[in-house]
Amino acid sequence: QVQLVESGGGLVQAGDSLRLSCAASTRTLSNYAMGWFRQAPGQEREFVAAITGSGGSTYYADSVKGRFTISRDNSRNTVYLQMNSLKAEDTAVYSCAADLRAYVSYELASSAHEYDYWGQGTQVTVSA
């Protein structure tokens, strides 16, 4: 069982930046591919970004490509999502998730049902 705890959300203005963190309870985080998803009120959960266990491959949704960066520090058991040039449409609850497979393709990484563990989420609100 892996516990994930997100932090770093908040209320910001359009154009600002935020960095989300996802702390994992495992000491072998490199064994897991990690993803970030978001869900806005009344909408389905949406893939944002993912990273393989070694950090060698990253994947992004088209809506955040060029603005968001996913990274990981396996020595700190933490995954990050740097969000720049935030827009009002980025407002959502952001959740991180862990996949028991260290390496996944984009097709697998972008599918929420492929993940095994989920955090509770952190709210990001961007005012226009």
Backbone as JSON Lines, residues from 0, in Angstrom:
{"i":0,"aa":"Q","n":[0.83,-1.18,0.0],"ca":[0.0,0.0,0.0],"c":[0.87,1.24,0.0]}
{"i":1,"aa":"V","n":[0.61,2.16,-0.91],"ca":[1.35,3.41,-1.0],"c":[0.41,4.55,-0.71]}
{"i":2,"aa":"Q","n":[0.79,5.4,0.2],"ca":[0.0,6.6,0.5],"c":[0.61,7.8,-0.2]}
{"i":3,"aa":"L","n":[-0.24,8.62,-0.78],"ca":[0.21,9.8,-1.52],"c":[-0.45,11.03,-0.91]}
{"i":4,"aa":"V","n":[0.34,12.05,-0.68],"ca":[-0.18,13.28,-0.1],"c":[0.26,14.46,-0.95]}
{"i":5,"aa":"E","n":[-0.71,15.17,-1.51],"ca":[-0.43,16.33,-2.34],"c":[-0.39,17.6,-1.49]}
{"i":6,"aa":"S","n":[0.37,18.57,-1.96],"ca":[0.43,19.87,-1.32],"c":[0.82,20.91,-2.35]}
{"i":7,"aa":"G","n":[0.64,22.17,-1.99],"ca":[1.08,23.26,-2.86],"c":[-0.02,23.98,-3.61]}
{"i":8,"aa":"G","n":[-1.25,23.51,-3.47],"ca":[-2.34,24.19,-4.16],"c":[-2.65,25.52,-3.5]}
{"i":9,"aa":"G","n":[-3.51,26.28,-4.16],"ca":[-3.9,27.57,-3.61],"c":[-4.65,28.41,-4.6]}
{"i":10,"aa":"L","n":[-4.85,29.68,-4.22],"ca":[-5.54,30.64,-5.07],"c":[-4.51,31.59,-5.66]}
{"i":11,"aa":"V","n":[-4.47,31.66,-6.98],"ca":[-3.53,32.54,-7.67],"c":[-4.26,33.27,-8.79]}
{"i":12,"aa":"Q","n":[-3.56,34.23,-9.37],"ca":[-4.11,34.97,-10.5],"c":[-3.61,34.39,-11.81]}
{"i":13,"aa":"A","n":[-4.35,34.63,-12.85],"ca":[-3.94,34.17,-14.17],"c":[-2.54,34.7,-14.49]}
{"i":14,"aa":"G","n":[-1.71,33.81,-15.02],"ca":[-0.33,34.16,-15.33],"c":[0.66,33.8,-14.25]}
{"i":15,"aa":"D","n":[0.16,33.51,-13.06],"ca":[1.05,33.14,-11.96],"c":[1.52,31.7,-12.09]}
{"i":16,"aa":"S","n":[2.37,31.3,-11.14],"ca":[2.91,29.94,-11.11],"c":[2.62,29.29,-9.77]}
{"i":17,"aa":"L","n":[2.57,27.97,-9.78],"ca":[2.45,27.16,-8.57],"c":[3.26,25.9,-8.77]}
{"i":18,"aa":"R","n":[3.76,25.36,-7.67],"ca":[4.41,24.05,-7.74],"c":[3.7,23.12,-6.78]}
{"i":19,"aa":"L","n":[3.15,22.06,-7.33],"ca":[2.52,21.03,-6.52],"c":[3.53,19.95,-6.18]}
{"i":20,"aa":"S","n":[3.37,19.39,-5.0],"ca":[4.21,18.27,-4.57],"c":[3.33,17.08,-4.22]}
{"i":21,"aa":"C","n":[3.88,15.92,-4.43],"ca":[3.19,14.67,-4.08],"c":[4.21,13.82,-3.33]}
{"i":22,"aa":"A","n":[4.0,13.68,-2.04],"ca":[4.89,12.89,-1.2],"c":[4.35,11.48,-1.08]}
{"i":23,"aa":"A","n":[5.22,10.51,-1.31],"ca":[4.81,9.1,-1.28],"c":[5.39,8.41,-0.05]}
{"i":24,"aa":"S","n":[4.65,7.43,0.46],"ca":[5.07,6.74,1.68],"c":[6.09,5.65,1.41]}
{"i":25,"aa":"T","n":[6.33,5.32,0.15],"ca":[7.26,4.26,-0.18],"c":[8.68,4.8,-0.3]}
{"i":26,"aa":"R","n":[9.67,3.94,0.0],"ca":[11.08,4.32,-0.17],"c":[11.62,3.85,-1.52]}
{"i":27,"aa":"T","n":[10.73,3.22,-2.29],"ca":[11.13,2.73,-3.61],"c":[10.27,3.37,-4.69]}
{"i":28,"aa":"L","n":[10.19,4.69,-4.64],"ca":[9.34,5.39,-5.58],"c":[9.75,5.17,-7.02]}
{"i":29,"aa":"S","n":[11.01,4.85,-7.24],"ca":[11.49,4.61,-8.61],"c":[10.81,3.41,-9.26]}
{"i":30,"aa":"N","n":[10.14,2.58,-8.46],"ca":[9.42,1.43,-9.0],"c":[8.08,1.81,-9.6]}
{"i":31,"aa":"Y","n":[7.7,3.07,-9.44],"ca":[6.36,3.49,-9.84],"c":[6.41,4.61,-10.88]}
{"i":32,"aa":"A","n":[5.65,4.44,-11.92],"ca":[5.35,5.6,-12.77],"c":[4.33,6.45,-12.01]}
{"i":33,"aa":"M","n":[4.42,7.75,-12.17],"ca":[3.56,8.67,-11.43],"c":[2.82,9.6,-12.4]}
{"i":34,"aa":"G","n":[1.61,9.93,-12.02],"ca":[0.83,10.82,-12.87],"c":[0.12,11.88,-12.05]}
{"i":35,"aa":"W","n":[-0.21,12.97,-12.74],"ca":[-1.06,14.02,-12.18],"c":[-2.33,14.08,-13.03]}
{"i":36,"aa":"F","n":[-3.45,14.15,-12.33],"ca":[-4.74,14.31,-12.97],"c":[-5.45,15.48,-12.31]}
{"i":37,"aa":"R","n":[-6.47,16.0,-12.96],"ca":[-7.25,17.08,-12.36],"c":[-8.73,16.89,-12.67]}
{"i":38,"aa":"Q","n":[-9.54,17.45,-11.81],"ca":[-10.97,17.36,-11.99],"c":[-11.61,18.68,-11.58]}
{"i":39,"aa":"A","n":[-12.27,19.31,-12.53],"ca":[-12.98,20.54,-12.27],"c":[-14.43,20.2,-11.92]}
{"i":40,"aa":"P","n":[-15.12,21.09,-11.23],"ca":[-16.52,20.82,-10.85],"c":[-17.38,20.51,-12.07]}
{"i":41,"aa":"G","n":[-18.12,19.41,-11.98],"ca":[-19.02,19.04,-13.05],"c":[-18.35,18.42,-14.25]}
{"i":42,"aa":"Q","n":[-17.05,18.2,-14.17],"ca":[-16.32,17.63,-15.3],"c":[-15.67,16.32,-14.91]}
{"i":43,"aa":"E","n":[-15.31,15.54,-15.91],"ca":[-14.63,14.27,-15.65],"c":[-13.17,14.52,-15.32]}
{"i":44,"aa":"R","n":[-12.57,13.54,-14.66],"ca":[-11.15,13.63,-14.34],"c":[-10.34,13.64,-15.63]}
{"i":45,"aa":"E","n":[-9.32,14.46,-15.64],"ca":[-8.54,14.7,-16.86],"c":[-7.07,14.47,-16.6]}
{"i":46,"aa":"F","n":[-6.42,13.8,-17.53],"ca":[-4.98,13.59,-17.44],"c":[-4.25,14.91,-17.62]}
{"i":47,"aa":"V","n":[-3.2,15.11,-16.82],"ca":[-2.38,16.31,-16.92],"c":[-0.96,15.97,-17.36]}
{"i":48,"aa":"A","n":[-0.29,15.1,-16.6],"ca":[1.1,14.78,-16.89],"c":[1.47,13.48,-16.21]}
{"i":49,"aa":"A","n":[2.52,12.84,-16.71],"ca":[3.02,11.61,-16.11],"c":[4.52,11.5,-16.32]}
{"i":50,"aa":"I","n":[5.14,10.67,-15.49],"ca":[6.58,10.49,-15.56],"c":[6.91,9.04,-15.21]}
{"i":51,"aa":"T","n":[7.83,8.45,-15.93],"ca":[8.21,7.08,-15.65],"c":[9.06,7.0,-14.38]}
{"i":52,"aa":"G","n":[9.27,5.77,-13.9],"ca":[9.94,5.57,-12.62],"c":[11.32,6.2,-12.52]}
{"i":53,"aa":"S","n":[12.06,6.12,-13.6],"ca":[13.41,6.7,-13.61],"c":[13.41,8.19,-13.91]}
{"i":54,"aa":"G","n":[12.28,8.68,-14.38],"ca":[12.2,10.07,-14.81],"c":[12.65,10.27,-16.24]}
{"i":55,"aa":"G","n":[12.96,9.17,-16.94],"ca":[13.48,9.29,-18.28],"c":[12.47,9.69,-19.33]}
{"i":56,"aa":"S","n":[11.2,9.45,-19.05],"ca":[10.16,9.82,-20.0],"c":[9.06,10.59,-19.28]}
{"i":57,"aa":"T","n":[8.59,11.63,-19.95],"ca":[7.49,12.43,-19.42],"c":[6.42,12.58,-20.49]}
{"i":58,"aa":"Y","n":[5.2,12.74,-20.06],"ca":[4.07,12.87,-20.96],"c":[3.18,14.0,-20.47]}
{"i":59,"aa":"Y","n":[2.57,14.72,-21.41],"ca":[1.73,15.84,-21.06],"c":[0.47,15.87,-21.9]}
{"i":60,"aa":"A","n":[-0.59,16.37,-21.29],"ca":[-1.79,16.67,-22.05],"c":[-1.51,17.89,-22.93]}
{"i":61,"aa":"D","n":[-2.14,17.95,-24.07],"ca":[-1.91,19.08,-24.98],"c":[-2.24,20.41,-24.32]}
{"i":62,"aa":"S","n":[-3.22,20.39,-23.43],"ca":[-3.69,21.63,-22.81],"c":[-2.66,22.25,-21.87]}
{"i":63,"aa":"V","n":[-1.66,21.47,-21.43],"ca":[-0.67,22.0,-20.48],"c":[0.74,21.96,-21.04]}
{"i":64,"aa":"K","n":[0.92,21.39,-22.2],"ca":[2.25,21.25,-22.79],"c":[2.88,22.63,-22.98]}
{"i":65,"aa":"G","n":[4.12,22.75,-22.53],"ca":[4.81,24.03,-22.63],"c":[4.62,24.93,-21.43]}
{"i":66,"aa":"R","n":[3.63,24.63,-20.6],"ca":[3.37,25.44,-19.39],"c":[3.66,24.67,-18.11]}
{"i":67,"aa":"F","n":[3.39,23.37,-18.11],"ca":[3.57,22.54,-16.92],"c":[4.78,21.63,-17.12]}
{"i":68,"aa":"T","n":[5.45,21.33,-16.0],"ca":[6.58,20.41,-16.02],"c":[6.46,19.44,-14.86]}
{"i":69,"aa":"I","n":[6.49,18.17,-15.18],"ca":[6.48,17.14,-14.14],"c":[7.92,16.68,-13.9]}
{"i":70,"aa":"S","n":[8.25,16.44,-12.65],"ca":[9.59,15.95,-12.3],"c":[9.46,15.11,-11.04]}
{"i":71,"aa":"R","n":[10.55,14.45,-10.7],"ca":[10.53,13.62,-9.51],"c":[11.89,13.6,-8.86]}
{"i":72,"aa":"D","n":[11.89,13.41,-7.56],"ca":[13.11,13.22,-6.78],"c":[12.91,11.94,-6.0]}
{"i":73,"aa":"N","n":[13.4,10.85,-6.55],"ca":[13.17,9.55,-5.91],"c":[13.86,9.47,-4.55]}
{"i":74,"aa":"S","n":[14.92,10.23,-4.36],"ca":[15.61,10.19,-3.06],"c":[14.75,10.85,-1.97]}
{"i":75,"aa":"R","n":[13.84,11.72,-2.39],"ca":[12.92,12.37,-1.46],"c":[11.53,11.79,-1.52]}
{"i":76,"aa":"N","n":[11.36,10.76,-2.36],"ca":[10.05,10.1,-2.5],"c":[8.96,11.11,-2.87]}
{"i":77,"aa":"T","n":[9.3,12.02,-3.76],"ca":[8.39,13.12,-4.08],"c":[8.34,13.36,-5.59]}
{"i":78,"aa":"V","n":[7.16,13.67,-6.05],"ca":[6.92,14.04,-7.45],"c":[6.38,15.47,-7.45]}
{"i":79,"aa":"Y","n":[6.78,16.24,-8.46],"ca":[6.39,17.64,-8.52],"c":[5.65,17.94,-9.82]}
{"i":80,"aa":"L","n":[4.84,18.98,-9.75],"ca":[4.22,19.52,-10.95],"c":[4.39,21.03,-10.91]}
{"i":81,"aa":"Q","n":[5.3,21.54,-11.72],"ca":[5.51,22.97,-11.83],"c":[4.53,23.51,-12.85]}
{"i":82,"aa":"M","n":[3.72,24.45,-12.43],"ca":[2.68,25.01,-13.3],"c":[2.94,26.49,-13.51]}
{"i":83,"aa":"N","n":[3.23,26.86,-14.73],"ca":[3.49,28.25,-15.08],"c":[2.39,28.77,-15.99]}
{"i":84,"aa":"S","n":[2.32,30.08,-16.1],"ca":[1.33,30.74,-16.97],"c":[-0.06,30.17,-16.77]}
{"i":85,"aa":"L","n":[-0.47,30.11,-15.52],"ca":[-1.75,29.5,-15.19],"c":[-2.91,30.27,-15.78]}
{"i":86,"aa":"K","n":[-3.93,29.53,-16.15],"ca":[-5.13,30.1,-16.75],"c":[-6.33,29.74,-15.88]}
{"i":87,"aa":"A","n":[-7.41,30.48,-16.05],"ca":[-8.62,30.2,-15.28],"c":[-9.1,28.77,-15.52]}
{"i":88,"aa":"E","n":[-8.93,28.27,-16.72],"ca":[-9.37,26.91,-17.04],"c":[-8.51,25.83,-16.41]}
{"i":89,"aa":"D","n":[-7.43,26.2,-15.73],"ca":[-6.62,25.23,-14.99],"c":[-7.2,24.98,-13.6]}
{"i":90,"aa":"T","n":[-8.23,25.73,-13.23],"ca":[-8.84,25.56,-11.92],"c":[-9.43,24.16,-11.78]}
{"i":91,"aa":"A","n":[-9.01,23.45,-10.74],"ca":[-9.45,22.07,-10.53],"c":[-8.83,21.54,-9.25]}
{"i":92,"aa":"V","n":[-9.28,20.36,-8.86],"ca":[-8.59,19.61,-7.82],"c":[-7.56,18.74,-8.52]}
{"i":93,"aa":"Y","n":[-6.31,18.87,-8.11],"ca":[-5.21,18.12,-8.73],"c":[-4.83,16.95,-7.82]}
{"i":94,"aa":"S","n":[-4.77,15.77,-8.42],"ca":[-4.43,14.56,-7.67],"c":[-3.25,13.86,-8.32]}
{"i":95,"aa":"C","n":[-2.4,13.3,-7.47],"ca":[-1.33,12.47,-8.02],"c":[-1.7,11.0,-7.86]}
{"i":96,"aa":"A","n":[-1.09,10.18,-8.68],"ca":[-1.4,8.76,-8.7],"c":[-0.14,7.97,-9.0]}
{"i":97,"aa":"A","n":[-0.1,6.75,-8.49],"ca":[1.05,5.87,-8.67],"c":[0.65,4.6,-9.41]}
{"i":98,"aa":"D","n":[1.48,4.23,-10.36],"ca":[1.27,3.01,-11.15],"c":[2.35,2.01,-10.75]}
{"i":99,"aa":"L","n":[1.95,0.78,-10.47],"ca":[2.9,-0.25,-10.03],"c":[3.96,-0.58,-11.08]}
{"i":100,"aa":"R","n":[3.75,-0.16,-12.29],"ca":[4.74,-0.35,-13.34],"c":[5.63,0.88,-13.41]}
{"i":101,"aa":"A","n":[6.93,0.66,-13.5],"ca":[7.87,1.78,-13.54],"c":[7.86,2.48,-14.89]}
{"i":102,"aa":"Y","n":[7.62,1.69,-15.94],"ca":[7.6,2.28,-17.26],"c":[6.25,2.06,-17.91]}
{"i":103,"aa":"V","n":[5.68,3.12,-18.43],"ca":[4.41,3.04,-19.15],"c":[4.48,3.92,-20.38]}
{"i":104,"aa":"S","n":[3.7,3.55,-21.37],"ca":[3.59,4.37,-22.56],"c":[2.64,5.53,-22.3]}
{"i":105,"aa":"Y","n":[2.55,6.45,-23.25],"ca":[1.61,7.57,-23.09],"c":[0.18,7.06,-22.96]}
{"i":106,"aa":"E","n":[-0.15,6.05,-23.74],"ca":[-1.53,5.55,-23.72],"c":[-1.91,5.03,-22.34]}
{"i":107,"aa":"L","n":[-0.98,4.35,-21.7],"ca":[-1.25,3.84,-20.36],"c":[-1.18,4.96,-19.31]}
{"i":108,"aa":"A","n":[-0.18,5.82,-19.47],"ca":[0.04,6.87,-18.48],"c":[-1.12,7.86,-18.41]}
{"i":109,"aa":"S","n":[-1.81,8.03,-19.52],"ca":[-2.88,9.02,-19.57],"c":[-4.25,8.44,-19.19]}
{"i":110,"aa":"S","n":[-4.27,7.18,-18.81],"ca":[-5.53,6.52,-18.44],"c":[-5.62,6.38,-16.93]}
{"i":111,"aa":"A","n":[-6.59,7.04,-16.33],"ca":[-6.7,7.04,-14.87],"c":[-6.89,5.64,-14.29]}
{"i":112,"aa":"H","n":[-7.6,4.78,-15.0],"ca":[-7.89,3.46,-14.45],"c":[-6.66,2.56,-14.41]}
{"i":113,"aa":"E","n":[-5.54,3.0,-15.01],"ca":[-4.31,2.2,-14.98],"c":[-3.55,2.38,-13.68]}
{"i":114,"aa":"Y","n":[-3.9,3.38,-12.91],"ca":[-3.16,3.69,-11.69],"c":[-3.68,2.9,-10.49]}
{"i":115,"aa":"D","n":[-2.79,2.63,-9.58],"ca":[-3.12,1.76,-8.45],"c":[-3.38,2.52,-7.15]}
{"i":116,"aa":"Y","n":[-2.75,3.66,-6.99],"ca":[-2.89,4.42,-5.75],"c":[-3.14,5.89,-6.1]}
{"i":117,"aa":"W","n":[-3.95,6.53,-5.25],"ca":[-4.32,7.92,-5.47],"c":[-4.21,8.73,-4.2]}
{"i":118,"aa":"G","n":[-3.84,9.99,-4.35],"ca":[-3.88,10.92,-3.24],"c":[-5.26,11.56,-3.14]}
{"i":119,"aa":"Q","n":[-5.43,12.38,-2.11],"ca":[-6.72,13.02,-1.86],"c":[-6.93,14.24,-2.74]}
{"i":120,"aa":"G","n":[-5.87,14.83,-3.21],"ca":[-5.99,15.99,-4.08],"c":[-5.73,17.3,-3.38]}
{"i":121,"aa":"T","n":[-5.37,18.31,-4.18],"ca":[-5.16,19.65,-3.67],"c":[-5.83,20.63,-4.63]}
{"i":122,"aa":"Q","n":[-6.51,21.63,-4.08],"ca":[-7.29,22.56,-4.88],"c":[-6.38,23.63,-5.48]}
{"i":123,"aa":"V","n":[-6.54,23.85,-6.77],"ca":[-5.88,24.95,-7.45],"c":[-6.97,25.83,-8.05]}
{"i":124,"aa":"T","n":[-6.96,27.1,-7.67],"ca":[-7.94,28.03,-8.18],"c":[-7.21,29.2,-8.83]}
{"i":125,"aa":"V","n":[-7.54,29.45,-10.08],"ca":[-6.89,30.53,-10.83],"c":[-7.95,31.56,-11.18]}
{"i":126,"aa":"S","n":[-7.76,32.76,-10.66],"ca":[-8.72,33.83,-10.95],"c":[-8.3,34.55,-12.23]}
{"i":127,"aa":"A","n":[-9.31,34.89,-13.01],"ca":[-9.04,35.53,-14.31],"c":[-8.6,36.98,-14.14]}
